[in-house]
PDB file of N, CA and C in Angstrom:
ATOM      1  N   UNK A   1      -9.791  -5.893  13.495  1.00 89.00           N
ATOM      2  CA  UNK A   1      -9.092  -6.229  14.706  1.00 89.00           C
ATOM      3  C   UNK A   1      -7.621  -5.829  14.559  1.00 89.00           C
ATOM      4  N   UNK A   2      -7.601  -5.559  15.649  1.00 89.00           N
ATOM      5  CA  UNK A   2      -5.412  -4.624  15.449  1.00 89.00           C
ATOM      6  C   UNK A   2      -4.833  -5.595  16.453  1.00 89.00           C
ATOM      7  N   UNK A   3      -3.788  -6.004  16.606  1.00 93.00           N
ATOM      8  CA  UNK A   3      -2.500  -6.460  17.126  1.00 93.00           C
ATOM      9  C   UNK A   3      -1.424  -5.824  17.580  1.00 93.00           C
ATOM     10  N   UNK A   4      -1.513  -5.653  18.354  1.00 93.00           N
ATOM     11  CA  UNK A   4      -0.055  -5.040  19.778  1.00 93.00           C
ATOM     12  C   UNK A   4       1.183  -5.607  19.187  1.00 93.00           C
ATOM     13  N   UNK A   5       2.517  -5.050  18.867  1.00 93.00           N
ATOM     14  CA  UNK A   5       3.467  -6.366  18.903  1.00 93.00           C
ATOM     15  C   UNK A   5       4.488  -5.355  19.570  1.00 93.00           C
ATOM     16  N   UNK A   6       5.443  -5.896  20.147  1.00 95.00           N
ATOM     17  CA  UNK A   6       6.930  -5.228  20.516  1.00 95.00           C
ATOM     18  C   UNK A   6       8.031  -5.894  19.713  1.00 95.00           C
ATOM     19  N   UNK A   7       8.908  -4.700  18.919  1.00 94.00           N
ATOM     20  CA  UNK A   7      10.053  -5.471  18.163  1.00 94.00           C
ATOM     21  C   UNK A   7      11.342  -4.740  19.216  1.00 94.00           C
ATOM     22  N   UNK A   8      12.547  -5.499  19.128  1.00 96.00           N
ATOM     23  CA  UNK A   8      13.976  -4.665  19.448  1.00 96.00           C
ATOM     24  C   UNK A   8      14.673  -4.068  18.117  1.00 96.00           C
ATOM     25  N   UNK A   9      15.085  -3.170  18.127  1.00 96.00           N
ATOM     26  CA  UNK A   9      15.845  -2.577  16.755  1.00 96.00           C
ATOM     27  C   UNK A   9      17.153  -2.727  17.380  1.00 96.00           C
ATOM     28  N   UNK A  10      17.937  -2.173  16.644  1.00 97.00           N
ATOM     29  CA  UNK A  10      19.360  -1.528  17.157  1.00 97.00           C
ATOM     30  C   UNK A  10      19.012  -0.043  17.147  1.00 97.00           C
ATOM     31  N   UNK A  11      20.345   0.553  17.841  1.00 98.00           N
ATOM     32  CA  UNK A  11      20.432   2.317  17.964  1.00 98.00           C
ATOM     33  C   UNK A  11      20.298   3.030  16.966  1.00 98.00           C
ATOM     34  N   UNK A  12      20.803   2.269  15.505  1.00 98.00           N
ATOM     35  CA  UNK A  12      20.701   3.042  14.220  1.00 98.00           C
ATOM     36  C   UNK A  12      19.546   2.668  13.803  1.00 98.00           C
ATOM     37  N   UNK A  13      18.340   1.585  13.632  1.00 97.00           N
ATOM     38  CA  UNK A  13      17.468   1.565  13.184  1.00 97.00           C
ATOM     39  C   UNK A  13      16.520   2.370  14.096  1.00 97.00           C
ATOM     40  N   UNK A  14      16.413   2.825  15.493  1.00 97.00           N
ATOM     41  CA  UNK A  14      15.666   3.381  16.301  1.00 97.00           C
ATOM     42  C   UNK A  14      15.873   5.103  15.990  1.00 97.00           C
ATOM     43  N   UNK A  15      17.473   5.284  15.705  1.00 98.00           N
ATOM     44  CA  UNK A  15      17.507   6.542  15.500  1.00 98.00           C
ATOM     45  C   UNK A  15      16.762   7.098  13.930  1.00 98.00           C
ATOM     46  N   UNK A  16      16.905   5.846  13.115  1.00 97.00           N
ATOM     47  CA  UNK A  16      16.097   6.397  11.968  1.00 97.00           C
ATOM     48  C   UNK A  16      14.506   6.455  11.758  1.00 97.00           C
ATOM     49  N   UNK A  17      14.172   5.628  12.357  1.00 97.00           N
ATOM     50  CA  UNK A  17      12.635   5.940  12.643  1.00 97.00           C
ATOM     51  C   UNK A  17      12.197   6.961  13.239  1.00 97.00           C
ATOM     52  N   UNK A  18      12.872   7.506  14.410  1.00 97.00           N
ATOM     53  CA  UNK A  18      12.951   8.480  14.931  1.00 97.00           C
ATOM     54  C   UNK A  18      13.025   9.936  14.175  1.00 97.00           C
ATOM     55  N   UNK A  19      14.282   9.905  13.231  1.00 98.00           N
ATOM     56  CA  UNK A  19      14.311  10.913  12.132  1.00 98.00           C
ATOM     57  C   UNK A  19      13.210  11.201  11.033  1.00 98.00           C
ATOM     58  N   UNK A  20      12.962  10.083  10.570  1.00 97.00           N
ATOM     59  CA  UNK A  20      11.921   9.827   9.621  1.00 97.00           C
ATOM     60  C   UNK A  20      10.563  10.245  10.145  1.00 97.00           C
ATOM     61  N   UNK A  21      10.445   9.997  11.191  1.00 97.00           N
ATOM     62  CA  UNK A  21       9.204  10.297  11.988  1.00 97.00           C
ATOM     63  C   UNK A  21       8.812  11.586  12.396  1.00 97.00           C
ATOM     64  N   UNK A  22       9.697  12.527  13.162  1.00 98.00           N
ATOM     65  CA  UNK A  22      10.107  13.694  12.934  1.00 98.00           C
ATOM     66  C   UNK A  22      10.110  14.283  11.549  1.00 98.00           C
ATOM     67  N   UNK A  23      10.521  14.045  10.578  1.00 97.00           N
ATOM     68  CA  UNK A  23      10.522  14.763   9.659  1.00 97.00           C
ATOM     69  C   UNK A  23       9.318  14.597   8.722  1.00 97.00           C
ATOM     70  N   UNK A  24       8.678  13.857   8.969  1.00 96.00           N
ATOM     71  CA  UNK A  24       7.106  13.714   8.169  1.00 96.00           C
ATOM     72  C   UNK A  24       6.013  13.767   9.442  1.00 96.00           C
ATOM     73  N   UNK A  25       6.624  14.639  10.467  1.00 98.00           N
ATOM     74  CA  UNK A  25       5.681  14.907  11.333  1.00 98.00           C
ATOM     75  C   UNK A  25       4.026  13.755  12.033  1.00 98.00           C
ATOM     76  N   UNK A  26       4.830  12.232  12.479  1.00 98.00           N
ATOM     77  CA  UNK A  26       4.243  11.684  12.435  1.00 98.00           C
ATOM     78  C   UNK A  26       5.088  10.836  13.568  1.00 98.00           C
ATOM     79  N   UNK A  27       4.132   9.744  13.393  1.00 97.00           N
ATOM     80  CA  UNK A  27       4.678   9.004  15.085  1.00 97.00           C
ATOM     81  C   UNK A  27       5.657   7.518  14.557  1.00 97.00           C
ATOM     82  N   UNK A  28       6.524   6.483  15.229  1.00 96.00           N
ATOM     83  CA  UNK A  28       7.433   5.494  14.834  1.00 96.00           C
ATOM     84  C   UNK A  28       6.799   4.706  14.231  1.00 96.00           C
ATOM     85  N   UNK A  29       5.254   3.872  15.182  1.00 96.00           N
ATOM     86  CA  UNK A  29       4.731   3.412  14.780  1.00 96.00           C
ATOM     87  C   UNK A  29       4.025   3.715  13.302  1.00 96.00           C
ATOM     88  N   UNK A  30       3.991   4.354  12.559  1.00 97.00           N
ATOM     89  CA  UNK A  30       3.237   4.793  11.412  1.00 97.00           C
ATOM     90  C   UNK A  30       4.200   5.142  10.584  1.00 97.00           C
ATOM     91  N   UNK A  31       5.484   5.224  10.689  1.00 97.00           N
ATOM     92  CA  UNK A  31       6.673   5.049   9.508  1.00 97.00           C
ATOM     93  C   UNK A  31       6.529   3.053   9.552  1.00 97.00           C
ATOM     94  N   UNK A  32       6.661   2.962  10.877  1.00 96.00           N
ATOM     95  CA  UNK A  32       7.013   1.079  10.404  1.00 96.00           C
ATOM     96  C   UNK A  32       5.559   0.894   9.576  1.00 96.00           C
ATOM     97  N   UNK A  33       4.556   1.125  10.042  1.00 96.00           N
ATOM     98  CA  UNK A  33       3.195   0.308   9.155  1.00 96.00           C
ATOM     99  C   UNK A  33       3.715   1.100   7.694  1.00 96.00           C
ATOM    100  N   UNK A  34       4.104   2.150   7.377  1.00 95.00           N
ATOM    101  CA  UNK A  34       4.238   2.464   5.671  1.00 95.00           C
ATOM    102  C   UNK A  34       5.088   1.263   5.088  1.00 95.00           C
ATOM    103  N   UNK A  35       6.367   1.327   6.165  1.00 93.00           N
ATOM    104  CA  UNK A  35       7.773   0.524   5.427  1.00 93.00           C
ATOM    105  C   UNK A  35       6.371  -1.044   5.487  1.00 93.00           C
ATOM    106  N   UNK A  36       5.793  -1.553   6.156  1.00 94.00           N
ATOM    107  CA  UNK A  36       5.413  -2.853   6.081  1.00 94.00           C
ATOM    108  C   UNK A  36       4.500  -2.825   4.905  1.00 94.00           C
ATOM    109  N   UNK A  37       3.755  -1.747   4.379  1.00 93.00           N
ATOM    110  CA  UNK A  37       3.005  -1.562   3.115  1.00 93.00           C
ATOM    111  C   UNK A  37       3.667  -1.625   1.636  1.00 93.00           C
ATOM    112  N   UNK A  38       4.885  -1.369   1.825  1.00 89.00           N
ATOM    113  CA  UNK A  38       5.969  -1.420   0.720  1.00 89.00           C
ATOM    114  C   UNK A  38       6.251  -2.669   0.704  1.00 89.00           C
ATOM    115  N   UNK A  39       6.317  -3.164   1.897  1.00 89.00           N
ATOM    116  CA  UNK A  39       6.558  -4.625   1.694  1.00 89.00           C
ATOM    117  C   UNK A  39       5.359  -5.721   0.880  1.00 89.00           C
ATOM    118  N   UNK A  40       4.506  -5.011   1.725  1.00 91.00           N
ATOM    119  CA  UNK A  40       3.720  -6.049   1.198  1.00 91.00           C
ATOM    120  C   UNK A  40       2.663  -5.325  -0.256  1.00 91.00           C
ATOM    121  N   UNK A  41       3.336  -4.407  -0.725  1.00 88.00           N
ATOM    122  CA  UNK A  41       3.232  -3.960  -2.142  1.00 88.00           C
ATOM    123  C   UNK A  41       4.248  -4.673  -2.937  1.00 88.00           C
ATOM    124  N   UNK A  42       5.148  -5.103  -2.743  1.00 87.00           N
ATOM    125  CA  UNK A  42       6.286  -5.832  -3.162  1.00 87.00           C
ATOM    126  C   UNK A  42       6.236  -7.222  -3.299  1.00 87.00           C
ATOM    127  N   UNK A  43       5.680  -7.642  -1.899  1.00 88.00           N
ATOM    128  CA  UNK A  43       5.338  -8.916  -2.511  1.00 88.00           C
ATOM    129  C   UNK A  43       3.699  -9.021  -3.192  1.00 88.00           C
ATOM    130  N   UNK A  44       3.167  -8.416  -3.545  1.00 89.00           N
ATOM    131  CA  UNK A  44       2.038  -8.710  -4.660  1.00 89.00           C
ATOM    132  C   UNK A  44       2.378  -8.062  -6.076  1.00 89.00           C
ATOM    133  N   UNK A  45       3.618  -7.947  -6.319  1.00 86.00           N
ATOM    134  CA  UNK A  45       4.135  -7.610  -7.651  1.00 86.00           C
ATOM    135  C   UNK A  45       4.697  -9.054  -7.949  1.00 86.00           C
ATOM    136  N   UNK A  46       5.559  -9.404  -6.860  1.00 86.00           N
ATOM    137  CA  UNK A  46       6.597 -10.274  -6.642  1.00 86.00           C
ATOM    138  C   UNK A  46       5.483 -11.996  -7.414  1.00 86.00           C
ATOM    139  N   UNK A  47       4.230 -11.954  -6.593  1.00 90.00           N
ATOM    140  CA  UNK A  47       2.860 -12.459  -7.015  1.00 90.00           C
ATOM    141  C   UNK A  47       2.392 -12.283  -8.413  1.00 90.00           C
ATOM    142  N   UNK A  48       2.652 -11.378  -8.788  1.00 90.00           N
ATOM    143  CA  UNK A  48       2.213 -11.282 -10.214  1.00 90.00           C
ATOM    144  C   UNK A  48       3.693 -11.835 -11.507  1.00 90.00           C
ATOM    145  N   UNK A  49       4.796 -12.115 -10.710  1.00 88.00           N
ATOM    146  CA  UNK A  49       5.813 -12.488 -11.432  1.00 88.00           C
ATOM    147  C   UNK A  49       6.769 -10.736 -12.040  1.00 88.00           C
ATOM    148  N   UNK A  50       6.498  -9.919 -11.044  1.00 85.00           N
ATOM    149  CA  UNK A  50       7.223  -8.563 -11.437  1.00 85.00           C
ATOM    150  C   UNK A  50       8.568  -8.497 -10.071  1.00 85.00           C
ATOM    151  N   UNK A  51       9.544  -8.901 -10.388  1.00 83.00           N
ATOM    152  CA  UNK A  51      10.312  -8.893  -9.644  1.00 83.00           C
ATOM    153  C   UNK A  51      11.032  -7.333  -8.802  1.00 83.00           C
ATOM    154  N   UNK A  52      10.247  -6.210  -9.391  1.00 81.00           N
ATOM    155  CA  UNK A  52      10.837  -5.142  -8.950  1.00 81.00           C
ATOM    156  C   UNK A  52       9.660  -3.977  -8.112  1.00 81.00           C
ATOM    157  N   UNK A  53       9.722  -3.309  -7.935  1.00 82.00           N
ATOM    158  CA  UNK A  53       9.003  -2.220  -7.268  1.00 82.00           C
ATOM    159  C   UNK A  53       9.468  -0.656  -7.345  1.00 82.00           C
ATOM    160  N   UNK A  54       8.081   0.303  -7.979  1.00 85.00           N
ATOM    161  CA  UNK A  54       9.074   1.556  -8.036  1.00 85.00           C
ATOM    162  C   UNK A  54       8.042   2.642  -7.520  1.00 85.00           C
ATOM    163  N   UNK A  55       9.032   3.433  -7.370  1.00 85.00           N
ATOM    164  CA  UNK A  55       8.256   4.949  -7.089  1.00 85.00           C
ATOM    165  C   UNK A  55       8.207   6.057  -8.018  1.00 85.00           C
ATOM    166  N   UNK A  56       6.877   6.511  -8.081  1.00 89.00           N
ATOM    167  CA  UNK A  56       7.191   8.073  -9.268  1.00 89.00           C
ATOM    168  C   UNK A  56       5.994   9.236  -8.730  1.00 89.00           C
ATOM    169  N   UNK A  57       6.980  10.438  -9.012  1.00 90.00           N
ATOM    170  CA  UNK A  57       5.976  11.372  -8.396  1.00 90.00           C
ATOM    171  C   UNK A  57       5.211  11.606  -9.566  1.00 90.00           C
ATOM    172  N   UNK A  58       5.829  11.315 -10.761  1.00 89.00           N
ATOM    173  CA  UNK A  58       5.454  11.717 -12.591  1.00 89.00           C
ATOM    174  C   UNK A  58       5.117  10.110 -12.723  1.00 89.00           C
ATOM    175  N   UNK A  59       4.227  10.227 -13.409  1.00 84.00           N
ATOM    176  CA  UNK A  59       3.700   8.592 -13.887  1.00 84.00           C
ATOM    177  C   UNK A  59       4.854   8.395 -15.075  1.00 84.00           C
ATOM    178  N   UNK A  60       5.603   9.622 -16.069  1.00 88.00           N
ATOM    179  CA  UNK A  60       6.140   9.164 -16.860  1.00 88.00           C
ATOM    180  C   UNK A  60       7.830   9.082 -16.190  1.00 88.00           C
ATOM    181  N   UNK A  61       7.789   9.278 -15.102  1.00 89.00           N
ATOM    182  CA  UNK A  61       9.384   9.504 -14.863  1.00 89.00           C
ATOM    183  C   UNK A  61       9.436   8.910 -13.518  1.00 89.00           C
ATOM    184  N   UNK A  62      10.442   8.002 -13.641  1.00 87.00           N
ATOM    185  CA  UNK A  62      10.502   6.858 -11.970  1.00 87.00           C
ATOM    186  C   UNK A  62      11.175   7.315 -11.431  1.00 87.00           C
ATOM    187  N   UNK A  63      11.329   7.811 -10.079  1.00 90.00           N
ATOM    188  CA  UNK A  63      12.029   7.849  -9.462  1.00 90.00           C
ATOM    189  C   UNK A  63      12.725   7.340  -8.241  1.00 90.00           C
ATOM    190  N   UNK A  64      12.309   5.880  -8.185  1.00 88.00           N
ATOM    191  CA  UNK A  64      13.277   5.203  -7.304  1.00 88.00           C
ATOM    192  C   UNK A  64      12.837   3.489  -7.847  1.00 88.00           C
ATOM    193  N   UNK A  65      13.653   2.885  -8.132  1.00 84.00           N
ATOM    194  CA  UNK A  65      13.367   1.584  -8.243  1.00 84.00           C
ATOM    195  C   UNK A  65      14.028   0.655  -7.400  1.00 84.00           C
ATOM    196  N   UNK A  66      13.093  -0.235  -6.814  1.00 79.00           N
ATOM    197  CA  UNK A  66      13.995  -1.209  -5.659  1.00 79.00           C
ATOM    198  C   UNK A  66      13.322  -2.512  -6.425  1.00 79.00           C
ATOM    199  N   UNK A  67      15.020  -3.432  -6.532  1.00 81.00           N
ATOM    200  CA  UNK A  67      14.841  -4.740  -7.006  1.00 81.00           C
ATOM    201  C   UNK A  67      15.450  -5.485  -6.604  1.00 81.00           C
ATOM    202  N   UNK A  68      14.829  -6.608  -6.163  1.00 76.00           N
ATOM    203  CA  UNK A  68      15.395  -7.892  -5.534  1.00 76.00           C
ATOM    204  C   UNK A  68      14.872  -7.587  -4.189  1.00 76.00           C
ATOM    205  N   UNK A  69      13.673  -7.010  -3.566  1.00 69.00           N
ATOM    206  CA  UNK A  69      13.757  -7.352  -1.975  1.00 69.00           C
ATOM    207  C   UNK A  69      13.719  -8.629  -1.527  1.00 69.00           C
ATOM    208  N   UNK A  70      13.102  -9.647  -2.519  1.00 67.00           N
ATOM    209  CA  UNK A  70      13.016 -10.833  -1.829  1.00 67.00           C
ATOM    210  C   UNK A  70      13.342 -11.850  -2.601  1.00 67.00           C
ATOM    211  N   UNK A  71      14.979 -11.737  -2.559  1.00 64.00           N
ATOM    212  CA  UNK A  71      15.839 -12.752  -3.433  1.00 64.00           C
ATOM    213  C   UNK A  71      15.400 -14.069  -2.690  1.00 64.00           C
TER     214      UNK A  71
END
């Protein structure tokens, strides 16, 4: 079952979805469901007591680590 919702952004969060969306050739809605998958990849680390979250295109080499989303 799927759920309809309407959010308000501001001009800069609308213009970046917009960019982002455009540039991975894809629609607003489907950048926000990724960003909400990060989230909620984050909090099931956060669940396991791993306070951080990362990205790697190389399993041996990280290339982006985000910590503290949910001080």
């Amino acid at each position: 079952m799927t759920k309809r919702i309407s959010i308000e952004v501001s001009d800069d969060v609308a213009e970046l979805l917009n960019r982002v969306a455009d540039s991975q050739q894809t629609t607003m809605t489907d950048i926000v469901r990724r960003a909400l998958a990060v989230i909620k990849a984050a909090e099931k680390q956060k669940a396991r007591g791993i306070e951080h979250l990362g990205f790697a295109r190389d399993a041996n080499k990280l290339d982006v680590e985000l910590v503290g989303l949910f001080d």
